[in-house]
């Protein structure tokens, strides 16, 4: 089945630093999404990317859909304490009405104040 | 709009016992998903419904897991009998037919002892 390789698995940074994480796959996806999950909660959508090469920002977050459609990255600029959590990439497959998500293993972000 | 509701939030059972989880999706969302998230991993799709029909249950361990969405609205996921390796968070998500936007519930954390 499809697998997503997400890296790094964990990051320990100082408040104010920029963060970068990425996701690669051997399969082609038609949509890439990035989620954040806080303890005890479900994942919350941060950014969705629908076209190869697309670069999208959401506040301090920027994500790109790779040209090959097999990879994506997420950058967080000027990190703040509330950025702490687990970030997941997800690739979407399937036709409308039957689409499903495949998730990466997650990147755990820890911020030292 | 109200989010995806799941209950219970936590459940502890002994191995070989049965357990059931309930999910009420966002009103009007045609597609409902059940994901299993083992500690330290990304969510893995168990089953996907389109209205009250199953779209994908290829990763559902059918010898012990079952799910239904009888009226095309809320859904239940059952495990019978439970094994130690079933300890995980069970996430429900829903999406509209014509939109790629998923919304996850907060999940049910199952511990099998």
Short mmCIF file of C-alpha atoms in Angstrom, two decimals:
data_model
loop_
_atom_site.label_atom_id
_atom_site.label_comp_id
_atom_site.label_asym_id
_atom_site.label_seq_id
_atom_site.Cartn_x
_atom_site.Cartn_y
_atom_site.Cartn_z
CA UNK A 1 0.00 0.00 0.00
CA UNK A 2 0.94 3.64 -0.16
CA UNK A 3 3.41 4.90 2.41
CA UNK A 4 4.51 8.39 3.31
CA UNK A 5 7.94 8.99 4.80
CA UNK A 6 7.89 12.05 7.00
CA UNK A 7 10.99 13.66 8.47
CA UNK A 8 12.27 14.54 10.88
CA UNK A 9 10.46 12.39 13.44
CA UNK A 10 11.05 15.00 16.15
CA UNK A 11 12.43 18.50 16.48
CA UNK A 12 13.60 20.46 19.51
CA UNK A 13 13.96 24.16 18.79
CA UNK A 14 14.11 27.53 20.50
CA UNK A 15 11.17 29.88 20.39
CA UNK A 16 11.49 32.19 17.41
CA UNK A 17 13.32 29.73 15.20
CA UNK A 18 12.03 28.60 11.83
CA UNK A 19 10.96 24.99 11.30
CA UNK A 20 11.00 22.83 8.21
CA UNK A 21 9.63 19.34 7.73
CA UNK A 22 8.93 17.25 4.67
CA UNK A 23 7.14 14.24 3.36
CA UNK A 24 8.02 11.91 0.49
CA UNK A 25 6.29 9.01 -1.15
CA UNK A 26 6.86 6.46 -3.86
CA UNK A 27 3.27 7.05 -4.99
CA UNK A 28 1.70 10.03 -6.71
CA UNK A 29 -1.01 11.91 -4.83
CA UNK A 30 -3.54 14.35 -6.24
CA UNK A 31 -3.73 16.39 -3.06
CA UNK A 32 -1.36 16.99 -0.16
CA UNK A 33 -2.52 18.16 3.25
CA UNK A 34 -0.79 19.13 6.45
CA UNK A 35 -2.44 18.58 9.84
CA UNK A 36 -1.54 19.45 13.43
CA UNK A 37 -2.59 17.27 16.34
CA UNK A 38 -2.63 18.43 19.94
CA UNK A 39 -2.69 15.91 22.81
CA UNK A 40 -6.09 14.31 23.26
CA UNK A 41 -7.50 15.84 20.10
CA UNK A 42 -8.02 14.85 16.50
CA UNK A 43 -5.87 16.26 13.69
CA UNK A 44 -6.78 19.76 12.52
CA UNK A 45 -6.19 20.82 8.93
CA UNK A 46 -3.54 23.51 8.47
CA UNK A 47 -2.98 23.71 4.73
CA UNK A 48 -4.30 21.89 1.66
CA UNK A 49 -2.43 21.75 -1.66
CA UNK A 50 -4.24 20.78 -4.84
CA UNK A 51 -1.81 21.32 -7.73
CA UNK A 52 1.74 20.20 -8.41
CA UNK A 53 4.14 23.07 -7.75
CA UNK A 54 1.58 24.96 -5.66
CA UNK A 55 2.99 27.08 -2.85
CA UNK A 56 0.45 28.11 -0.20
CA UNK A 57 0.73 30.16 2.97
CA UNK A 58 -1.46 30.32 6.05
CA UNK A 59 -0.08 32.94 8.42
CA UNK A 60 3.38 31.80 9.52
CA UNK A 61 2.93 28.46 7.74
CA UNK A 62 4.03 27.80 4.17
CA UNK A 63 3.66 24.52 2.32
CA UNK A 64 4.49 23.35 -1.16
CA UNK A 65 3.21 20.53 -3.36
CA UNK A 66 6.20 18.98 -5.13
CA UNK A 67 6.42 19.05 -8.92
CA UNK A 68 6.64 15.26 -9.08
CA UNK A 69 3.48 15.01 -6.89
CA UNK A 70 5.43 12.65 -4.63
CA UNK A 71 6.55 15.10 -1.97
CA UNK A 72 5.62 18.14 0.06
CA UNK A 73 7.20 20.35 2.69
CA UNK A 74 5.88 22.53 5.50
CA UNK A 75 7.72 25.53 6.94
CA UNK A 76 6.82 27.38 10.11
CA UNK A 77 8.43 30.75 10.59
CA UNK A 78 9.19 32.44 13.92
CA UNK A 79 7.89 29.57 16.06
CA UNK A 80 5.83 30.32 19.16
CA UNK A 81 4.91 28.06 22.11
CA UNK A 82 1.46 27.20 20.71
CA UNK A 83 3.14 25.59 17.68
CA UNK A 84 4.05 22.64 19.90
CA UNK A 85 2.36 19.45 18.76
CA UNK A 86 2.56 16.69 16.20
CA UNK A 87 2.43 17.60 12.53
CA UNK A 88 1.22 15.09 9.96
CA UNK A 89 1.40 15.16 6.22
CA UNK A 90 -1.32 13.33 4.33
CA UNK A 91 -1.70 12.42 0.71
CA UNK A 92 -5.13 12.08 -0.82
CA UNK A 93 -6.09 9.46 -3.36
CA UNK A 94 -9.21 8.52 -5.19
CA UNK A 95 -12.01 10.09 -7.13
CA UNK A 96 -14.50 12.55 -5.74
CA UNK A 97 -16.76 10.80 -3.26
CA UNK A 98 -14.29 7.99 -2.72
CA UNK A 99 -11.22 9.93 -1.71
CA UNK A 100 -9.13 8.73 1.22
CA UNK A 101 -6.11 9.99 3.12
CA UNK A 102 -2.79 8.27 3.75
CA UNK A 103 -0.86 9.76 6.66
CA UNK A 104 2.83 10.11 7.42
CA UNK A 105 4.26 9.05 10.77
CA UNK A 106 4.28 12.57 12.16
CA UNK A 107 6.85 15.15 13.29
CA UNK A 108 6.77 15.98 16.98
CA UNK A 109 7.70 19.62 17.56
CA UNK A 110 8.98 20.75 20.96
CA UNK A 111 9.81 24.39 21.63
CA UNK A 112 12.07 25.64 24.39
CA UNK A 113 10.98 29.09 25.54
CA UNK B 1 -21.39 24.32 12.80
CA UNK B 2 -21.05 21.53 15.32
CA UNK B 3 -18.01 19.31 14.88
CA UNK B 4 -17.68 15.55 14.67
CA UNK B 5 -18.88 14.04 17.94
CA UNK B 6 -17.37 10.85 19.33
CA UNK B 7 -18.06 8.86 22.46
CA UNK B 8 -16.80 7.66 24.78
CA UNK B 9 -13.57 9.67 25.11
CA UNK B 10 -11.81 6.90 26.99
CA UNK B 11 -12.37 3.18 27.43
CA UNK B 12 -10.40 0.55 29.32
CA UNK B 13 -11.30 -3.10 28.79
CA UNK B 14 -9.76 -6.48 29.31
CA UNK B 15 -8.59 -8.53 26.36
CA UNK B 16 -11.27 -10.72 24.81
CA UNK B 17 -13.99 -8.27 25.88
CA UNK B 18 -16.12 -6.33 23.41
CA UNK B 19 -16.28 -2.58 22.91
CA UNK B 20 -18.22 -0.16 20.73
CA UNK B 21 -17.51 3.41 19.69
CA UNK B 22 -20.00 5.93 18.37
CA UNK B 23 -19.57 8.78 15.91
CA UNK B 24 -21.94 11.53 14.79
CA UNK B 25 -20.53 13.37 11.76
CA UNK B 26 -21.08 16.97 10.75
CA UNK B 27 -24.62 17.41 9.50
CA UNK B 28 -24.87 16.87 5.76
CA UNK B 29 -21.49 15.21 5.37
CA UNK B 30 -21.94 12.21 3.11
CA UNK B 31 -18.60 10.54 3.77
CA UNK B 32 -17.59 9.09 7.14
CA UNK B 33 -14.24 7.53 8.02
CA UNK B 34 -12.92 5.51 10.93
CA UNK B 35 -9.17 5.71 11.54
CA UNK B 36 -6.98 3.84 14.02
CA UNK B 37 -4.04 5.76 15.48
CA UNK B 38 -1.51 3.72 17.42
CA UNK B 39 0.71 5.70 19.77
CA UNK B 40 3.56 7.35 17.87
CA UNK B 41 2.08 6.71 14.45
CA UNK B 42 -0.12 8.48 11.96
CA UNK B 43 -3.79 7.58 11.59
CA UNK B 44 -4.56 4.51 9.49
CA UNK B 45 -7.87 4.18 7.63
CA UNK B 46 -10.04 1.30 8.82
CA UNK B 47 -13.26 1.89 6.92
CA UNK B 48 -14.90 4.54 4.75
CA UNK B 49 -18.64 5.01 4.22
CA UNK B 50 -20.39 7.01 1.51
CA UNK B 51 -23.85 7.62 2.96
CA UNK B 52 -24.72 4.17 4.33
CA UNK B 53 -22.60 2.16 1.89
CA UNK B 54 -19.03 0.93 2.44
CA UNK B 55 -16.51 2.44 0.00
CA UNK B 56 -13.32 0.94 1.42
CA UNK B 57 -12.83 -1.56 4.23
CA UNK B 58 -9.68 -3.18 2.90
CA UNK B 59 -7.71 -2.49 6.10
CA UNK B 60 -10.44 -3.45 8.55
CA UNK B 61 -9.61 -6.68 10.47
CA UNK B 62 -12.96 -8.21 9.72
CA UNK B 63 -12.50 -11.18 11.99
CA UNK B 64 -12.90 -8.88 15.00
CA UNK B 65 -13.85 -5.41 13.79
CA UNK B 66 -17.21 -4.37 12.39
CA UNK B 67 -18.76 -1.03 11.56
CA UNK B 68 -22.13 0.18 10.41
CA UNK B 69 -23.79 3.39 9.32
CA UNK B 70 -27.37 2.23 8.96
CA UNK B 71 -29.18 5.49 8.23
CA UNK B 72 -26.30 7.26 6.56
CA UNK B 73 -25.75 9.54 9.52
CA UNK B 74 -24.09 8.31 12.70
CA UNK B 75 -21.89 5.24 12.87
CA UNK B 76 -20.66 2.64 15.30
CA UNK B 77 -17.38 0.72 15.28
CA UNK B 78 -17.20 -2.50 17.26
CA UNK B 79 -14.33 -4.73 18.31
CA UNK B 80 -15.12 -8.26 19.42
CA UNK B 81 -13.03 -9.76 20.94
CA UNK B 82 -10.41 -7.13 21.71
CA UNK B 83 -6.68 -7.85 21.67
CA UNK B 84 -3.86 -6.01 23.40
CA UNK B 85 -2.65 -4.62 20.06
CA UNK B 86 -6.02 -2.89 19.56
CA UNK B 87 -4.96 -0.28 22.14
CA UNK B 88 -5.08 2.96 20.16
CA UNK B 89 -7.04 6.12 19.53
CA UNK B 90 -9.99 5.57 17.21
CA UNK B 91 -10.71 8.68 15.19
CA UNK B 92 -13.85 9.41 13.24
CA UNK B 93 -13.84 11.96 10.43
CA UNK B 94 -16.39 13.23 7.95
CA UNK B 95 -16.35 15.18 4.70
CA UNK B 96 -18.89 16.51 2.23
CA UNK B 97 -19.36 14.73 -1.08
CA UNK B 98 -17.98 17.54 -3.21
CA UNK B 99 -15.27 18.88 -0.93
CA UNK B 100 -11.94 17.50 0.09
CA UNK B 101 -12.24 19.02 3.56
CA UNK B 102 -12.03 16.47 6.34
CA UNK B 103 -13.01 17.22 9.92
CA UNK B 104 -11.85 14.87 12.65
CA UNK B 105 -13.45 14.18 15.99
CA UNK B 106 -11.43 14.16 19.21
CA UNK B 107 -11.22 10.37 19.17
CA UNK B 108 -11.79 7.54 21.62
CA UNK B 109 -8.70 6.31 23.44
CA UNK B 110 -8.96 2.54 23.94
CA UNK B 111 -6.71 0.69 26.35
CA UNK B 112 -6.85 -3.11 26.32
CA UNK B 113 -5.29 -4.73 29.38
#
